[in-house]
Amino acid sequence: MTERSATGPSGTTVETARDFATHMFAVADAELRKLAHDPWEVLSRAIQPVLWLVLFGEVMAQVRGFAAEGQRYLDFLVPGILAQSVVFVSIFNGIAAIWERDLGVLHRYMISPAPRSALVLGKALSSSVRALTQAIVVYICATMLDVQLSFSLLHIGVVVLLIVLGAGLFSTLSLIIACIVRRRERFMAICQVLAMPIFFASNAIYSIGLMPAWLKAIASANPLTYEVDGLRAMMLANGASTFGLGVDFLALTIAFSVAVIVATRLYPRLTR
Amino acid sequence: MSTAPVVETKRLSRRFGEVAAVDDVSFSVEAGEIFGLIGPNGAGKSTLIKILTSLLPPSSGSATVAGFDVANAPKQVRKHIGYVPHTPSSDRELTGYENLLLSARLYLIPRHEREHRIEEALVMMSLRDARHRMVRDYSGGMLRRLEIAQSTLHRPTVLLMDEPTVGLDPGGRRTLWQHVRELNRTLGTTIVMTTNDMDEAEALCHRVAVLQTGKLRAVGATADLKAIFAPSGSLEDVYETITAGGSPRA
Ligand SMILES: Nc1ncnc2c1ncn2[C@@H]1O[C@H](COP(=O)(O)OP(=O)(O)O)[C@@H](O)[C@H]1O
Ligand SMILES: [Mg+2]
């Protein structure tokens, strides 16, 4: 018997929500404790965005016309690079799921009475925290490169929300891919194939206005575009959104919800 | 106490393509028993245990665990069981304590009871001194005991274990047997475990079911099976007689 059903009334909405939160935080907390035991993995991932900004950003700063009118290219690039590194840390979630399945750790989660959606969301939440560590590095690096960032609390708060949502979305997509391909090598191959088009068929490194119509259509269906658009509006001192923040959040929220529903169905199959 | 069986399968089958991994198996386990599933590799032991956990759906037939149907009430089943899988499932990148904390939360053990339960489990499995060490530094025997501690923190009605002593040295095996017996005696936990080690079945199990290529060949008290199939020998002989398709020796 579980204690809960023995004491007090069970099945109330409040109780269900509290149990769900307990399950979700249990999963996220375990991930974060692992991160605390071995922070090098996530720190080493921060090297990539720094290199992009310092090498690519400084060189491309000479080229006019990539960014929106009257904007310095490096400033334009910073939110795109942060969004890219959110995607990269999120990919970890899928590879970790396969890894945990191979090690047997996934059984520990699947055998528990925790709802599968709570497990999926707990993993997503831990990816969000990992992604936030990347944001700190990008903010420090961008400040040193003299990028005009906005440090208003409201703007930073919205950036945090966008990163939590974006990392949740991309880590859950990564989990879905892992559940479908099931094997590490295949997962790596698929991600290598997908990572480039997701990045280049988006507004991350050039403005969507420069794209031919067909690419514009693809970019508009790419959730990364909305992540970047929101970040661009909120991170930069003179930032502006192309679609409007409401549209950005709506697009990301819908995509995330669909991803969670699909992952909830697929995740348990990984242990069969 | 009710007398309903704690585990019951009825004409249970599971196929993987052409292979019938579990084939028309019916048996029941009473409360408080240590019940063994024995048989050679590929007999279907792990598949059967996995069906009982609700992780693997049966192809046909039914199974109930703690009164709940594995196919229709998987969540209730998961609340009432502990599972020690074939491959250790504790996280090597966490400490023993952290693994137990994870389990305590996943099973919704109330916050004010968590520390007490974890402490109790650590003491019972002789892991208290190692609780803050990373699990990757645990010995094989410690790892299995941590698995059991994590699987029984919520006081399950049934503990399902898949070859819990595989890979342990004789000393580690004996220690684990003692812990399993103690768990069965002090908490009254019903235990269903697989093994392909006859000594283990004989030392630990009250009753055993013999499986071969998915089929149930015999089920009974270890002593009875011995008396019927190999009066002079060990359980090993019983097993050989049964799986050789032979009839009881006179
Ligand atoms: N996921 C699976 N897919 C296909 N065949 C499987 C799967 N799991 C088990 N089998 C097959 O089912 C049979 C029984 O396997 P298993 O239950 O692991 O036996 P045991 O645990 O007794 O060694 C074997 O022939 C095995 O190959
Ligand atoms: Mg097996």
XYZ file of C-alpha atoms and ligand atoms in Angstrom, chain A residues 272, chain B residues 16-17 19-22 39-48 50 56 86 162-163 194 211, ligand 1:
51
model
C 10.367 -3.335 -23.872
C 7.923 -12.252 -30.133
C 7.221 -12.880 -33.803
C 8.963 -17.249 -30.759
C 6.573 -18.062 -27.932
C 8.704 -16.717 -25.070
C 5.979 -17.542 -22.536
C 14.910 -22.836 -16.131
C 17.768 -22.567 -18.624
C 18.630 -19.449 -20.625
C 15.854 -18.580 -23.052
C 13.212 -20.419 -20.991
C 11.102 -17.258 -20.712
C 11.832 -16.330 -17.082
C 12.672 -12.688 -17.729
C 9.749 -12.274 -20.105
C 7.370 -13.687 -17.483
C 8.485 -8.387 -17.122
C 5.499 -5.843 -21.111
C 18.365 -8.318 -14.632
C 15.341 -11.287 -12.118
C 18.464 -13.352 -11.378
C 14.127 -16.109 -11.305
C 10.062 -23.343 -17.179
N 12.394 -8.203 -26.789
C 12.483 -9.412 -27.384
N 12.369 -9.533 -28.718
C 12.448 -10.733 -29.325
N 12.630 -11.891 -28.685
C 12.747 -11.860 -27.339
C 12.678 -10.617 -26.632
N 12.826 -10.882 -25.295
C 12.974 -12.223 -25.203
N 12.935 -12.808 -26.421
C 13.033 -14.264 -26.686
O 12.152 -14.927 -25.820
C 12.741 -16.115 -25.304
C 12.760 -16.061 -23.782
O 13.691 -15.067 -23.336
P 13.876 -14.676 -21.816
O 12.547 -14.406 -21.232
O 14.880 -13.601 -21.761
O 14.465 -16.022 -21.207
P 15.274 -16.244 -19.836
O 15.133 -15.035 -18.994
O 14.648 -17.452 -19.228
O 16.682 -16.513 -20.220
C 14.103 -16.208 -25.926
O 14.017 -17.055 -27.046
C 14.416 -14.797 -26.349
O 15.247 -14.780 -27.461
